[in-house]
Short mmCIF file of C-alpha atoms in Angstrom, two decimals:
data_model
loop_
_atom_site.label_atom_id
_atom_site.label_comp_id
_atom_site.label_asym_id
_atom_site.label_seq_id
_atom_site.Cartn_x
_atom_site.Cartn_y
_atom_site.Cartn_z
CA ARG J 1 0.00 0.00 0.00
CA LEU J 2 2.86 2.40 0.80
CA GLU J 3 4.44 1.82 -2.59
CA GLU J 4 1.47 1.45 -4.91
CA GLY J 5 -1.64 2.69 -3.13
CA ARG J 6 -4.71 0.60 -2.48
CA GLY J 7 -5.23 -2.81 -3.97
CA PRO J 8 -4.70 -6.49 -3.26
CA SER J 9 -1.39 -7.77 -1.98
CA HIS J 10 1.16 -9.41 -4.25
CA ASP J 11 1.19 -13.15 -4.80
CA GLY J 12 3.87 -15.79 -4.75
CA GLU J 13 7.55 -15.16 -5.07
CA ASP J 14 7.07 -11.45 -5.73
CA GLY J 15 5.30 -11.19 -2.39
CA ASN J 16 8.16 -13.02 -0.69
CA ARG J 17 10.71 -10.63 -2.19
CA ARG J 18 8.72 -7.68 -0.94
CA ALA J 19 8.39 -9.29 2.49
CA ALA J 20 12.17 -9.66 2.67
CA ARG J 21 12.63 -5.94 1.93
CA TYR J 22 10.23 -5.04 4.74
CA GLY J 23 11.84 -7.43 7.23
CA ALA J 24 8.88 -9.81 7.30
CA PRO J 25 9.42 -13.58 7.10
CA GLU J 26 8.90 -15.38 3.83
CA VAL J 27 6.21 -18.05 3.54
CA ALA J 28 6.19 -21.50 2.02
CA LEU J 29 4.43 -21.53 -1.34
CA TYR J 30 2.41 -24.46 -2.59
CA GLY J 31 0.58 -22.75 -5.43
CA ALA J 32 -2.22 -21.15 -3.41
CA PRO J 33 -2.82 -17.69 -1.98
CA TYR J 34 -3.30 -16.96 1.71
CA TYR J 35 -6.34 -14.73 1.25
CA VAL J 36 -9.11 -16.43 3.16
CA HIS J 37 -9.95 -13.55 5.47
CA PRO J 38 -12.59 -11.10 4.24
CA PRO J 39 -11.28 -7.65 3.24
CA THR J 40 -13.18 -6.23 6.22
CA ALA J 41 -10.49 -7.80 8.42
CA THR J 42 -7.92 -5.58 6.73
CA LEU J 43 -9.60 -2.55 8.29
CA ALA J 44 -8.67 -3.82 11.76
CA VAL J 45 -4.95 -3.97 10.98
CA LEU J 46 -4.66 -1.12 8.48
CA PRO J 47 -3.30 1.29 11.12
CA LEU J 48 -0.37 -1.11 11.63
CA GLY J 49 0.63 -0.84 7.98
CA GLY J 50 2.79 2.23 8.57
CA LEU J 51 4.89 0.55 11.26
CA PRO J 52 8.02 -1.55 10.75
CA PHE J 53 7.13 -5.24 10.74
CA GLY J 54 8.69 -5.93 14.15
CA ALA J 55 6.83 -3.05 15.78
CA ALA J 56 3.56 -4.07 14.15
CA ALA J 57 4.02 -7.64 15.41
CA LEU J 58 4.58 -6.39 18.97
CA VAL J 59 1.47 -4.20 18.85
CA TRP J 60 -0.58 -7.12 17.55
CA ALA J 61 0.81 -9.43 20.25
CA ALA J 62 -0.14 -6.89 22.94
CA ALA J 63 -3.64 -6.62 21.45
CA SER J 64 -3.90 -10.41 21.49
CA VAL J 65 -3.08 -10.45 25.21
CA VAL J 66 -5.84 -7.90 25.81
CA ALA J 67 -8.25 -10.10 23.85
CA LEU J 68 -7.18 -13.09 25.93
CA GLY J 69 -8.15 -11.22 29.10
CA TRP J 70 -11.50 -10.35 27.55
CA LEU J 71 -12.03 -13.99 26.63
CA ALA J 72 -11.24 -15.12 30.19
CA LEU J 73 -13.68 -12.54 31.59
CA SER J 74 -16.42 -13.67 29.21
CA LEU J 75 -15.90 -17.35 30.00
CA PHE J 76 -16.30 -16.62 33.70
CA GLY J 77 -19.41 -14.60 32.86
CA ILE J 78 -20.83 -17.59 31.02
CA TRP J 79 -19.96 -19.98 33.85
CA ARG J 80 -21.54 -17.77 36.52
CA PRO J 81 -23.87 -15.30 34.74
CA ASP J 82 -25.41 -14.08 38.00
CA ALA J 83 -22.16 -13.39 39.87
CA PRO J 84 -19.42 -10.93 38.84
CA PRO J 85 -16.11 -12.75 38.47
CA LYS J 86 -13.23 -11.98 40.82
CA ALA J 87 -10.21 -10.32 39.27
CA THR J 88 -7.89 -12.98 40.66
CA HIS J 89 -9.95 -15.76 39.10
CA VAL J 90 -9.94 -14.02 35.72
CA ALA J 91 -6.18 -13.47 35.93
CA LEU J 92 -5.55 -17.13 36.77
CA LEU J 93 -7.74 -18.30 33.90
CA MET J 94 -5.99 -15.89 31.57
CA LEU J 95 -2.61 -17.31 32.58
CA GLY J 96 -3.87 -20.84 32.12
CA LEU J 97 -5.21 -20.02 28.67
CA ALA J 98 -1.91 -18.36 27.76
CA ALA J 99 -0.18 -21.71 28.31
CA TRP J 100 -2.79 -23.67 26.33
CA PRO J 101 -1.34 -25.03 23.04
CA PRO J 102 -4.00 -23.44 20.74
CA THR J 103 -3.36 -20.06 22.38
CA LEU J 104 0.39 -20.47 22.01
CA TYR J 105 -0.19 -21.16 18.32
CA CYS J 106 -2.10 -17.87 18.03
CA LEU J 107 0.60 -15.91 19.82
CA GLU J 108 3.34 -17.59 17.78
CA LYS J 109 1.77 -16.89 14.40
CA GLY J 110 -0.21 -13.73 15.17
CA GLN J 111 -3.50 -15.46 14.37
CA TRP J 112 -6.98 -13.98 14.81
CA SER J 113 -8.58 -16.79 16.80
CA ILE J 114 -8.14 -15.17 20.24
CA TRP J 115 -10.09 -12.13 19.07
CA VAL J 116 -12.76 -14.17 17.30
CA ALA J 117 -13.19 -16.44 20.34
CA ALA J 118 -13.47 -13.41 22.63
CA LEU J 119 -16.09 -11.80 20.38
CA LEU J 120 -18.18 -14.98 20.17
CA ALA J 121 -18.00 -15.61 23.93
CA ALA J 122 -18.94 -12.00 24.66
CA GLY J 123 -21.78 -12.25 22.15
CA PHE J 124 -23.12 -15.36 23.86
CA ARG J 125 -22.92 -13.59 27.20
CA ALA J 126 -24.78 -10.55 25.81
CA PHE J 127 -27.54 -12.71 24.34
CA GLU J 128 -27.95 -14.57 27.63
CA ALA J 129 -28.17 -11.22 29.44
CA LYS J 130 -31.02 -10.20 27.08
CA ARG J 131 -28.97 -7.62 25.19
CA PRO J 132 -29.77 -8.80 21.65
CA ARG J 133 -28.41 -5.78 19.81
CA GLY J 134 -25.08 -6.06 21.62
CA ALA J 135 -24.95 -9.78 20.86
CA GLY J 136 -25.70 -9.21 17.19
CA ALA J 137 -23.06 -6.49 16.95
CA LEU J 138 -20.39 -8.70 18.55
CA PHE J 139 -21.25 -11.63 16.28
CA GLY J 140 -21.15 -9.23 13.34
CA ILE J 141 -17.65 -8.01 14.22
CA ALA J 142 -16.50 -11.64 14.47
CA ALA J 143 -17.89 -12.23 10.96
CA THR J 144 -15.87 -9.29 9.63
CA LEU J 145 -12.65 -10.92 10.85
CA LYS J 146 -13.40 -14.48 9.69
CA VAL J 147 -16.08 -15.60 7.25
CA THR J 148 -17.55 -18.60 9.08
CA PRO J 149 -19.07 -16.78 12.12
CA ALA J 150 -21.57 -15.39 9.59
CA VAL J 151 -23.44 -18.70 10.00
CA LEU J 152 -24.75 -17.41 13.35
CA ILE J 153 -27.20 -15.21 11.47
CA GLY J 154 -29.27 -18.39 11.05
CA PHE J 155 -29.81 -18.74 14.80
CA LEU J 156 -30.48 -15.02 15.24
CA LEU J 157 -33.07 -14.89 12.45
CA MET J 158 -35.01 -17.65 14.20
CA ARG J 159 -34.58 -16.33 17.74
CA SER J 160 -34.14 -12.55 17.76
CA ARG J 161 -34.92 -10.10 14.98
CA ARG J 162 -33.13 -7.28 16.82
CA ALA J 163 -29.94 -9.29 17.16
CA ALA J 164 -30.09 -10.34 13.50
CA ALA J 165 -30.60 -6.75 12.38
CA ALA J 166 -27.63 -5.60 14.45
CA MET J 167 -25.39 -8.31 13.02
CA LEU J 168 -26.40 -7.49 9.45
CA ALA J 169 -25.92 -3.77 10.04
CA VAL J 170 -22.40 -4.22 11.43
CA THR J 171 -21.22 -6.55 8.67
CA GLY J 172 -22.89 -4.43 5.98
CA CYS J 173 -21.26 -1.21 7.18
CA ALA J 174 -17.86 -2.92 7.45
CA ALA J 175 -18.22 -4.30 3.92
CA LEU J 176 -19.05 -0.86 2.52
CA ALA J 177 -16.14 0.71 4.40
CA SER J 178 -13.71 -1.89 3.07
CA LEU J 179 -15.01 -1.36 -0.45
CA ALA J 180 -14.49 2.39 -0.16
CA ILE J 181 -11.02 2.17 1.45
CA LEU J 182 -9.54 -0.89 -0.24
CA GLY J 183 -11.42 -0.94 -3.51
CA PRO J 184 -13.14 -3.90 -5.21
CA GLY J 185 -9.91 -5.75 -6.00
CA ALA J 186 -9.63 -7.21 -2.51
CA TRP J 187 -13.14 -8.67 -2.74
CA ARG J 188 -12.50 -10.06 -6.22
CA GLN J 189 -9.34 -11.70 -4.92
CA LEU J 190 -11.22 -13.25 -1.98
CA PHE J 191 -13.84 -14.84 -4.21
CA ALA J 192 -11.35 -15.86 -6.90
CA GLY J 193 -8.78 -17.37 -4.56
CA SER J 194 -10.80 -19.03 -1.81
CA ALA J 195 -11.60 -22.25 -3.67
CA SER J 196 -8.02 -22.93 -4.74
CA ASN J 197 -6.75 -21.94 -1.32
CA ALA J 198 -9.04 -24.46 0.40
CA ALA J 199 -8.24 -27.21 -2.12
CA ILE J 200 -4.46 -26.92 -1.73
CA TRP J 201 -4.26 -26.30 2.02
CA ALA J 202 -7.01 -28.66 3.22
CA PRO J 203 -4.68 -31.72 3.51
CA TRP J 204 -1.92 -29.76 5.28
CA LEU J 205 -0.74 -31.21 8.61
CA GLY J 206 -1.91 -28.20 10.59
CA ASN J 207 -5.50 -28.46 9.37
CA THR J 208 -6.53 -30.49 12.41
CA ALA J 209 -9.87 -28.87 13.29
CA SER J 210 -11.61 -29.17 9.93
CA LEU J 211 -13.60 -32.06 8.52
CA ASP J 212 -12.36 -30.96 5.12
CA GLY J 213 -8.86 -31.87 6.23
CA ILE J 214 -9.91 -35.43 7.02
CA PHE J 215 -11.57 -35.94 3.65
CA ALA J 216 -8.75 -34.24 1.73
CA ARG J 217 -6.06 -36.41 3.33
CA LEU J 218 -8.04 -39.53 2.46
CA LEU J 219 -9.18 -38.63 -1.05
CA THR J 220 -6.81 -36.15 -2.74
CA SER J 221 -3.29 -36.28 -4.12
CA ASN J 222 -1.20 -33.75 -2.21
CA PRO J 223 2.35 -33.20 -0.91
CA PHE J 224 1.48 -34.31 2.62
CA THR J 225 -0.37 -37.64 2.50
CA GLN J 226 -0.89 -40.78 0.45
CA PRO J 227 -4.63 -41.01 -0.20
CA LEU J 228 -6.75 -44.13 -0.28
CA VAL J 229 -7.83 -43.05 -3.75
CA ALA J 230 -7.39 -39.79 -5.63
CA ALA J 231 -10.95 -38.47 -5.89
CA PRO J 232 -10.93 -34.72 -5.23
CA ALA J 233 -14.54 -34.30 -6.37
CA LEU J 234 -15.62 -36.93 -3.84
CA SER J 235 -13.64 -35.15 -1.14
CA ARG J 236 -15.34 -31.83 -1.89
CA ALA J 237 -18.74 -33.52 -1.98
CA ALA J 238 -18.16 -35.29 1.32
CA PHE J 239 -17.25 -32.05 3.08
CA GLY J 240 -20.08 -30.13 1.46
CA LEU J 241 -22.69 -32.73 2.42
CA SER J 242 -21.29 -32.94 5.95
CA ALA J 243 -21.49 -29.17 6.34
CA LEU J 244 -25.05 -29.10 5.01
CA ALA J 245 -26.07 -31.91 7.37
CA LEU J 246 -24.61 -30.10 10.40
CA LEU J 247 -26.30 -26.84 9.44
CA ALA J 248 -29.63 -28.57 8.71
CA ALA J 249 -29.56 -30.32 12.09
CA ALA J 250 -28.95 -27.02 13.89
CA ILE J 251 -31.80 -25.33 12.00
CA TRP J 252 -34.15 -28.25 12.68
CA ARG J 253 -33.39 -28.28 16.39
CA THR J 254 -33.83 -24.51 16.59
CA GLN J 255 -37.15 -24.57 14.75
CA ARG J 256 -38.37 -27.48 16.81
CA ARG J 257 -37.72 -25.61 20.04
CA ARG J 258 -39.22 -22.30 18.92
CA GLY J 259 -40.96 -20.77 21.92
CA ALA J 260 -39.91 -23.55 24.29
CA PRO J 261 -38.37 -22.44 27.60
CA GLY J 262 -34.92 -23.58 28.68
CA SER J 263 -32.04 -25.24 26.87
CA ASP J 264 -31.47 -22.37 24.45
CA ALA J 265 -28.06 -21.84 26.02
CA ARG J 266 -26.97 -25.24 24.76
CA LEU J 267 -28.70 -24.58 21.46
CA LEU J 268 -26.75 -21.37 20.81
CA ALA J 269 -23.61 -23.12 22.07
CA GLY J 270 -24.20 -25.77 19.42
CA TRP J 271 -24.42 -23.04 16.77
CA LEU J 272 -21.14 -21.60 18.09
CA THR J 273 -19.34 -24.79 17.06
CA LEU J 274 -20.34 -24.28 13.43
CA PRO J 275 -17.76 -21.54 12.66
CA VAL J 276 -15.19 -24.29 13.29
CA LEU J 277 -17.02 -27.22 11.71
CA LEU J 278 -18.01 -25.38 8.51
CA ASN J 279 -14.51 -24.02 7.95
CA PRO J 280 -12.56 -25.90 5.25
CA LEU J 281 -9.30 -24.65 6.79
CA GLY J 282 -9.23 -25.04 10.56
CA TRP J 283 -5.70 -24.83 11.95
CA SER J 284 -5.55 -26.06 15.52
CA HIS J 285 -5.63 -22.51 16.92
CA VAL J 286 -9.29 -22.20 15.91
CA VAL J 287 -10.32 -24.59 18.70
CA LEU J 288 -10.21 -21.49 20.91
CA LEU J 289 -13.64 -20.79 19.42
CA LEU J 290 -14.91 -23.95 21.14
CA LEU J 291 -14.16 -22.70 24.67
CA ALA J 292 -17.52 -20.96 25.06
CA PRO J 293 -19.52 -24.04 23.92
CA LEU J 294 -17.45 -26.25 26.22
CA THR J 295 -18.16 -23.91 29.13
CA VAL J 296 -21.90 -24.04 28.45
CA LEU J 297 -21.84 -27.83 28.24
CA ALA J 298 -19.99 -28.10 31.54
CA ARG J 299 -22.35 -25.58 33.15
CA ASP J 300 -25.72 -26.77 31.92
CA GLY J 301 -25.29 -30.34 30.77
CA SER J 302 -25.98 -33.54 32.64
CA PRO J 303 -23.22 -35.06 34.83
CA ARG J 304 -22.31 -37.32 31.92
CA SER J 305 -22.10 -34.29 29.64
CA ARG J 306 -19.70 -32.58 32.03
CA ILE J 307 -17.43 -35.60 31.87
CA VAL J 308 -17.64 -35.46 28.08
CA ALA J 309 -16.75 -31.74 28.18
CA GLY J 310 -13.62 -32.54 30.17
CA LEU J 311 -12.59 -35.31 27.81
CA LEU J 312 -13.13 -33.14 24.74
CA PHE J 313 -11.11 -30.32 26.28
CA SER J 314 -8.30 -32.80 26.89
CA ILE J 315 -8.38 -33.90 23.25
CA LEU J 316 -8.37 -30.31 22.01
CA THR J 317 -5.35 -29.64 24.22
CA ILE J 318 -3.15 -32.07 22.25
CA PRO J 319 -0.66 -29.89 20.33
CA ARG J 320 -0.59 -30.16 16.56
CA GLN J 321 3.11 -31.06 16.77
CA ARG J 322 2.28 -34.10 18.91
CA LEU J 323 -0.38 -35.21 16.42
CA ALA J 324 2.16 -34.87 13.62
CA ASP J 325 4.69 -36.94 15.60
CA TRP J 326 2.11 -39.67 16.15
CA ALA J 327 1.12 -39.65 12.48
CA GLY J 328 4.71 -40.11 11.30
CA PRO J 329 6.84 -38.65 8.50
CA ILE J 330 5.27 -37.18 5.38
CA PRO J 331 3.84 -38.24 3.07
CA LEU J 332 1.56 -39.92 5.59
CA PRO J 333 -0.34 -43.10 4.75
CA ALA J 334 -4.09 -42.51 4.70
CA PRO J 335 -4.87 -44.20 8.07
CA ALA J 336 -2.18 -42.12 9.82
CA GLY J 337 -3.74 -39.01 8.35
CA LEU J 338 -6.84 -39.67 10.45
CA ILE J 339 -4.78 -38.92 13.57
CA LEU J 340 -4.48 -35.34 12.37
CA GLY J 341 -8.26 -35.01 12.40
CA VAL J 342 -8.90 -35.70 16.08
CA HIS J 343 -9.60 -32.02 16.83
CA ALA J 344 -12.27 -32.00 14.13
CA MET J 345 -13.79 -35.21 15.52
CA ALA J 346 -13.85 -33.68 19.00
CA ALA J 347 -15.65 -30.62 17.60
CA VAL J 348 -18.28 -32.85 15.98
CA ALA J 349 -18.76 -34.70 19.27
CA LEU J 350 -19.19 -31.39 21.11
CA TYR J 351 -21.78 -30.25 18.58
CA ALA J 352 -23.67 -33.54 18.84
CA VAL J 353 -23.75 -33.56 22.66
CA LEU J 354 -24.91 -29.94 22.83
CA LEU J 355 -27.80 -30.49 20.43
CA ALA J 356 -28.74 -33.89 21.87
CA ASP J 357 -28.89 -32.73 25.49
CA LEU J 358 -31.92 -30.43 25.14
CA SER J 359 -34.47 -32.51 26.99
CA GLY J 360 -35.17 -30.20 29.90
CA PRO J 361 -34.71 -26.67 31.21
CA ASP J 362 -31.25 -25.73 32.39
CA ARG J 363 -30.29 -23.77 35.48
CA HIS J 364 -30.63 -20.49 33.63
CA SER J 365 -33.75 -21.24 31.58
CA ASP J 366 -35.50 -18.05 32.71
CA ARG J 367 -32.71 -16.03 31.11
CA TRP J 368 -33.33 -17.62 27.73
CA ARG J 369 -36.81 -16.49 26.87
CA SER J 370 -36.39 -14.60 23.64
CA PRO J 371 -36.19 -10.83 24.12
CA ASP J 372 -38.34 -10.45 20.99
CA GLN J 373 -41.19 -12.59 22.30
CA VAL J 374 -44.17 -11.11 24.09
CA SER J 375 -44.17 -12.13 27.73
CA ALA J 376 -46.71 -14.81 28.49
CA PRO J 377 -47.24 -17.18 31.40
CA LEU J 378 -45.58 -20.55 30.93
CA PRO J 379 -47.89 -23.56 30.78
CA SER J 380 -48.12 -25.57 33.95
CA ALA J 381 -46.68 -29.03 34.19
#
């Protein structure tokens, strides 16, 4: 931008040469771009563009630490919505999260997942506190940083018109601002490059939290694994059908419980797993987004569900490096490639338990009557 004005970034080796001049590290190239964030995310980091790379990285790291504190505060707010958390408890949780492998991945690579997780957790907390516009705005900001949180508009349209309107307003304004500041080239590049980006990077060893990674390692020829059979169309179809099935199940459960008291906390928590499950590229740092759903499951689920929440958290804690060690040297045989998908399998299990355990009202059921519904006496038993 400093040299040529607005427009999309450079690709490939030319981009690496420019990175070297600016003091930024080069990246490995496998024939695909890295542009899977929406251009609206550029607005958040545009002020850093005038800084030297090292200074910009330090500012971003400091901002990530702030977001981690916000995430810890929101998780405590979800766990005990009726009691303000103690500062010491929040600080201890923040320190614990800072040592968690997915968080370390974010801090190492400067990833967005801490911010997105904090926004989604705060949005859940706002919705539970009957602040639908605040919840919609927070979900909308999350969708401007990563594409997949946009799926939450489905839940909001069925549960709160005010929250849905706020989410659409935030994302719409951000999209217009990015179009005015960055120009249309960034959007054209997003739509033109996303498919090839997903196809090439889906089988990569770090894609541990995506179902697409499992299918790609089994069914596509790639530099990382030896597939059972090279059938890329089948791989794409398997992921697409899986994503549609997960989304359809969430919509069906939400429609079925329209107007019913209780259990909506677990229902929204189930929706909050979809930004991970519908993402074709889910590096292991994105499991930070599952902390809020795990907290809801541990808070409101049955005793068995709480045990499941603990087990799933333990699985999500396994570092990607350990999974790669267990899988063996590349190119991996197809069965070994399944080891790299355990984070994705844990996310599916979390989604299934949250949507299955909706039989009765939870401890906070009175907080989950829709703020858009007219108050009416509940039917007697």
